[in-house]
PDB file of C-alpha atoms in Angstrom:
ATOM      1  CA  UNK A   1      35.538 106.202 102.923  1.00  0.00           C
ATOM      2  CA  UNK A   2      34.245 107.121  99.471  1.00  0.00           C
ATOM      3  CA  UNK A   3      35.012 105.316  96.208  1.00  0.00           C
ATOM      4  CA  UNK A   4      37.456 107.976  95.045  1.00  0.00           C
ATOM      5  CA  UNK A   5      39.615 107.622  98.175  1.00  0.00           C
ATOM      6  CA  UNK A   6      39.557 103.823  97.913  1.00  0.00           C
ATOM      7  CA  UNK A   7      40.662 104.077  94.273  1.00  0.00           C
ATOM      8  CA  UNK A   8      43.493 106.492  95.102  1.00  0.00           C
ATOM      9  CA  UNK A   9      44.682 104.286  97.990  1.00  0.00           C
ATOM     10  CA  UNK A  10      44.554 101.188  95.781  1.00  0.00           C
ATOM     11  CA  UNK A  11      46.524 102.923  93.028  1.00  0.00           C
ATOM     12  CA  UNK A  12      49.163 104.074  95.521  1.00  0.00           C
ATOM     13  CA  UNK A  13      49.493 100.559  96.933  1.00  0.00           C
ATOM     14  CA  UNK A  14      49.757  99.067  93.434  1.00  0.00           C
ATOM     15  CA  UNK A  15      52.448 101.578  92.441  1.00  0.00           C
ATOM     16  CA  UNK A  16      54.376 100.972  95.680  1.00  0.00           C
ATOM     17  CA  UNK A  17      54.354  97.187  95.116  1.00  0.00           C
ATOM     18  CA  UNK A  18      55.430  97.623  91.483  1.00  0.00           C
ATOM     19  CA  UNK A  19      58.316  99.914  92.513  1.00  0.00           C
ATOM     20  CA  UNK A  20      59.368  97.478  95.244  1.00  0.00           C
ATOM     21  CA  UNK A  21      59.508  94.537  92.788  1.00  0.00           C
ATOM     22  CA  UNK A  22      61.419  96.568  90.217  1.00  0.00           C
ATOM     23  CA  UNK A  23      63.868  97.983  92.753  1.00  0.00           C
ATOM     24  CA  UNK A  24      64.581  94.441  93.882  1.00  0.00           C
ATOM     25  CA  UNK A  25      64.968  93.282  90.263  1.00  0.00           C
ATOM     26  CA  UNK A  26      62.254  90.650  90.537  1.00  0.00           C
ATOM     27  CA  UNK A  27      59.920  88.742  92.797  1.00  0.00           C
ATOM     28  CA  UNK A  28      59.693  85.425  94.602  1.00  0.00           C
ATOM     29  CA  UNK A  29      57.358  82.935  92.898  1.00  0.00           C
ATOM     30  CA  UNK A  30      54.360  82.171  95.103  1.00  0.00           C
ATOM     31  CA  UNK A  31      54.270  78.600  93.755  1.00  0.00           C
ATOM     32  CA  UNK A  32      57.859  77.279  93.599  1.00  0.00           C
ATOM     33  CA  UNK A  33      59.498  80.019  95.740  1.00  0.00           C
ATOM     34  CA  UNK A  34      62.263  80.674  93.180  1.00  0.00           C
ATOM     35  CA  UNK A  35      63.469  84.186  92.396  1.00  0.00           C
ATOM     36  CA  UNK A  36      62.024  85.539  89.132  1.00  0.00           C
ATOM     37  CA  UNK A  37      64.096  88.235  87.415  1.00  0.00           C
ATOM     38  CA  UNK A  38      62.412  91.246  85.851  1.00  0.00           C
ATOM     39  CA  UNK A  39      64.268  93.942  83.956  1.00  0.00           C
ATOM     40  CA  UNK A  40      64.036  96.214  80.961  1.00  0.00           C
ATOM     41  CA  UNK A  41      67.003  94.701  79.125  1.00  0.00           C
ATOM     42  CA  UNK A  42      65.469  91.215  78.991  1.00  0.00           C
ATOM     43  CA  UNK A  43      62.042  92.521  78.045  1.00  0.00           C
ATOM     44  CA  UNK A  44      60.518  91.094  81.216  1.00  0.00           C
ATOM     45  CA  UNK A  45      59.636  94.351  82.954  1.00  0.00           C
ATOM     46  CA  UNK A  46      55.915  93.446  82.890  1.00  0.00           C
ATOM     47  CA  UNK A  47      56.397  89.761  83.634  1.00  0.00           C
ATOM     48  CA  UNK A  48      53.615  88.068  85.559  1.00  0.00           C
ATOM     49  CA  UNK A  49      54.708  84.434  85.714  1.00  0.00           C
ATOM     50  CA  UNK A  50      57.632  82.383  86.965  1.00  0.00           C
ATOM     51  CA  UNK A  51      60.294  81.506  84.394  1.00  0.00           C
ATOM     52  CA  UNK A  52      60.884  78.133  86.087  1.00  0.00           C
ATOM     53  CA  UNK A  53      57.502  76.610  86.976  1.00  0.00           C
ATOM     54  CA  UNK A  54      55.481  78.933  84.663  1.00  0.00           C
ATOM     55  CA  UNK A  55      52.835  79.550  87.355  1.00  0.00           C
ATOM     56  CA  UNK A  56      51.361  83.016  87.720  1.00  0.00           C
ATOM     57  CA  UNK A  57      49.345  84.788  90.388  1.00  0.00           C
ATOM     58  CA  UNK A  58      45.824  86.121  89.860  1.00  0.00           C
ATOM     59  CA  UNK A  59      46.465  89.826  90.294  1.00  0.00           C
ATOM     60  CA  UNK A  60      44.652  91.290  87.264  1.00  0.00           C
ATOM     61  CA  UNK A  61      40.971  91.463  86.425  1.00  0.00           C
ATOM     62  CA  UNK A  62      41.736  93.226  83.149  1.00  0.00           C
ATOM     63  CA  UNK A  63      45.197  93.210  81.580  1.00  0.00           C
ATOM     64  CA  UNK A  64      47.626  95.103  83.815  1.00  0.00           C
ATOM     65  CA  UNK A  65      45.092  96.581  86.225  1.00  0.00           C
ATOM     66  CA  UNK A  66      46.298  94.698  89.360  1.00  0.00           C
ATOM     67  CA  UNK A  67      42.719  94.818  90.712  1.00  0.00           C
ATOM     68  CA  UNK A  68      42.044  91.144  91.440  1.00  0.00           C
ATOM     69  CA  UNK A  69      41.087  90.403  95.013  1.00  0.00           C
ATOM     70  CA  UNK A  70      41.388  86.640  94.439  1.00  0.00           C
ATOM     71  CA  UNK A  71      45.216  86.382  94.414  1.00  0.00           C
ATOM     72  CA  UNK A  72      45.013  82.628  93.720  1.00  0.00           C
ATOM     73  CA  UNK A  73      47.762  80.685  91.986  1.00  0.00           C
ATOM     74  CA  UNK A  74      47.345  80.464  88.231  1.00  0.00           C
ATOM     75  CA  UNK A  75      48.365  77.108  86.807  1.00  0.00           C
ATOM     76  CA  UNK A  76      49.694  76.901  83.234  1.00  0.00           C
ATOM     77  CA  UNK A  77      47.148  74.682  81.451  1.00  0.00           C
ATOM     78  CA  UNK A  78      48.026  74.993  77.784  1.00  0.00           C
ATOM     79  CA  UNK A  79      49.331  77.061  74.916  1.00  0.00           C
ATOM     80  CA  UNK A  80      47.736  79.209  72.252  1.00  0.00           C
ATOM     81  CA  UNK A  81      49.033  81.559  69.574  1.00  0.00           C
ATOM     82  CA  UNK A  82      48.761  85.335  69.760  1.00  0.00           C
ATOM     83  CA  UNK A  83      46.282  86.717  67.231  1.00  0.00           C
ATOM     84  CA  UNK A  84      48.362  88.433  64.555  1.00  0.00           C
ATOM     85  CA  UNK A  85      45.773  88.913  61.843  1.00  0.00           C
ATOM     86  CA  UNK A  86      44.788  87.013  58.753  1.00  0.00           C
ATOM     87  CA  UNK A  87      47.217  84.252  57.671  1.00  0.00           C
ATOM     88  CA  UNK A  88      49.944  85.341  60.124  1.00  0.00           C
ATOM     89  CA  UNK A  89      51.283  83.034  62.814  1.00  0.00           C
ATOM     90  CA  UNK A  90      51.623  84.690  66.218  1.00  0.00           C
ATOM     91  CA  UNK A  91      53.964  83.966  69.070  1.00  0.00           C
ATOM     92  CA  UNK A  92      53.308  81.249  71.649  1.00  0.00           C
ATOM     93  CA  UNK A  93      51.189  82.352  74.594  1.00  0.00           C
ATOM     94  CA  UNK A  94      50.693  80.550  77.919  1.00  0.00           C
ATOM     95  CA  UNK A  95      47.129  79.868  79.005  1.00  0.00           C
ATOM     96  CA  UNK A  96      46.676  80.086  82.790  1.00  0.00           C
ATOM     97  CA  UNK A  97      43.725  79.100  84.962  1.00  0.00           C
ATOM     98  CA  UNK A  98      43.236  80.418  88.484  1.00  0.00           C
ATOM     99  CA  UNK A  99      43.163  77.550  90.962  1.00  0.00           C
ATOM    100  CA  UNK A 100      40.801  79.560  93.199  1.00  0.00           C
ATOM    101  CA  UNK A 101      38.217  81.145  90.885  1.00  0.00           C
ATOM    102  CA  UNK A 102      38.934  79.415  87.530  1.00  0.00           C
ATOM    103  CA  UNK A 103      39.528  82.693  85.626  1.00  0.00           C
ATOM    104  CA  UNK A 104      41.435  82.105  82.388  1.00  0.00           C
ATOM    105  CA  UNK A 105      44.205  84.457  81.299  1.00  0.00           C
ATOM    106  CA  UNK A 106      46.683  84.442  78.435  1.00  0.00           C
ATOM    107  CA  UNK A 107      50.266  85.603  78.904  1.00  0.00           C
ATOM    108  CA  UNK A 108      53.268  86.152  76.658  1.00  0.00           C
ATOM    109  CA  UNK A 109      56.108  83.679  76.900  1.00  0.00           C
ATOM    110  CA  UNK A 110      59.322  85.376  78.012  1.00  0.00           C
ATOM    111  CA  UNK A 111      62.723  84.655  76.468  1.00  0.00           C
ATOM    112  CA  UNK A 112      64.091  83.156  79.676  1.00  0.00           C
ATOM    113  CA  UNK A 113      61.115  80.858  80.339  1.00  0.00           C
ATOM    114  CA  UNK A 114      61.896  77.152  80.671  1.00  0.00           C
ATOM    115  CA  UNK A 115      61.354  75.821  77.123  1.00  0.00           C
ATOM    116  CA  UNK A 116      61.148  72.214  78.295  1.00  0.00           C
ATOM    117  CA  UNK A 117      58.518  73.297  80.826  1.00  0.00           C
ATOM    118  CA  UNK A 118      56.540  74.993  78.059  1.00  0.00           C
ATOM    119  CA  UNK A 119      56.677  71.785  75.995  1.00  0.00           C
ATOM    120  CA  UNK A 120      55.520  69.826  79.052  1.00  0.00           C
ATOM    121  CA  UNK A 121      52.504  72.164  79.446  1.00  0.00           C
ATOM    122  CA  UNK A 122      51.763  71.651  75.739  1.00  0.00           C
ATOM    123  CA  UNK A 123      52.035  67.848  76.010  1.00  0.00           C
ATOM    124  CA  UNK A 124      49.878  67.730  79.149  1.00  0.00           C
ATOM    125  CA  UNK A 125      47.129  69.706  77.424  1.00  0.00           C
ATOM    126  CA  UNK A 126      46.974  67.417  74.382  1.00  0.00           C
ATOM    127  CA  UNK A 127      44.860  64.772  76.102  1.00  0.00           C
ATOM    128  CA  UNK A 128      42.418  67.195  77.740  1.00  0.00           C
ATOM    129  CA  UNK A 129      39.532  67.415  75.275  1.00  0.00           C
ATOM    130  CA  UNK A 130      37.230  69.027  77.851  1.00  0.00           C
ATOM    131  CA  UNK A 131      39.762  71.828  78.362  1.00  0.00           C
ATOM    132  CA  UNK A 132      39.904  72.422  74.625  1.00  0.00           C
ATOM    133  CA  UNK A 133      36.109  72.711  74.434  1.00  0.00           C
ATOM    134  CA  UNK A 134      35.940  74.978  77.489  1.00  0.00           C
ATOM    135  CA  UNK A 135      38.535  77.349  76.052  1.00  0.00           C
ATOM    136  CA  UNK A 136      36.925  77.307  72.615  1.00  0.00           C
ATOM    137  CA  UNK A 137      33.685  78.601  74.201  1.00  0.00           C
ATOM    138  CA  UNK A 138      35.534  81.731  75.353  1.00  0.00           C
ATOM    139  CA  UNK A 139      37.372  82.207  72.052  1.00  0.00           C
ATOM    140  CA  UNK A 140      40.730  80.635  72.923  1.00  0.00           C
ATOM    141  CA  UNK A 141      42.144  77.985  70.602  1.00  0.00           C
ATOM    142  CA  UNK A 142      44.198  75.494  72.585  1.00  0.00           C
ATOM    143  CA  UNK A 143      47.160  74.292  70.550  1.00  0.00           C
ATOM    144  CA  UNK A 144      46.995  70.661  69.486  1.00  0.00           C
ATOM    145  CA  UNK A 145      49.226  68.052  67.861  1.00  0.00           C
ATOM    146  CA  UNK A 146      49.000  69.819  64.484  1.00  0.00           C
ATOM    147  CA  UNK A 147      50.836  72.780  66.091  1.00  0.00           C
ATOM    148  CA  UNK A 148      53.725  70.760  67.530  1.00  0.00           C
ATOM    149  CA  UNK A 149      56.259  71.647  64.802  1.00  0.00           C
ATOM    150  CA  UNK A 150      55.519  75.378  65.144  1.00  0.00           C
ATOM    151  CA  UNK A 151      55.785  75.201  68.951  1.00  0.00           C
ATOM    152  CA  UNK A 152      59.168  73.488  68.732  1.00  0.00           C
ATOM    153  CA  UNK A 153      60.384  75.903  66.039  1.00  0.00           C
ATOM    154  CA  UNK A 154      59.433  78.940  68.101  1.00  0.00           C
ATOM    155  CA  UNK A 155      61.081  77.535  71.226  1.00  0.00           C
ATOM    156  CA  UNK A 156      64.190  75.832  69.827  1.00  0.00           C
ATOM    157  CA  UNK A 157      64.584  77.219  66.299  1.00  0.00           C
ATOM    158  CA  UNK A 158      64.582  75.044  63.205  1.00  0.00           C
ATOM    159  CA  UNK A 159      65.347  71.499  64.272  1.00  0.00           C
TER     160      UNK A 159
END
């Protein structure tokens, strides 16, 4: 089989899986086995992580391509802010690490994600200096204690 046929078959499979998830209105989390809702009205149509346990699945090599052969579970390891330009604070982003191949990915937080779970991920990452250094080497700033007020404000509003 030539490369073109493999690409076409892969694209068809990817589209079929996407349609199946969307027709069902979601997917079952590979980590905690809970049902994860996806829909246009909630803004979660491109969701790639569980709203309960916040785990993801390594399906992308590049954003949205669904080309990863690894398919390992991606553990939420910390938080960062989306780059919004000079002197602008971006939204909270989840940092995931593949438990199989150690690939790092950054994903938007969805409105129905477990806020207490997000805070727990943040708190767990505070004591991991090695993680902070590792992420810094690839251009990702792990949020630290100085970001706590902004994290809480974005998740819970002004408290």
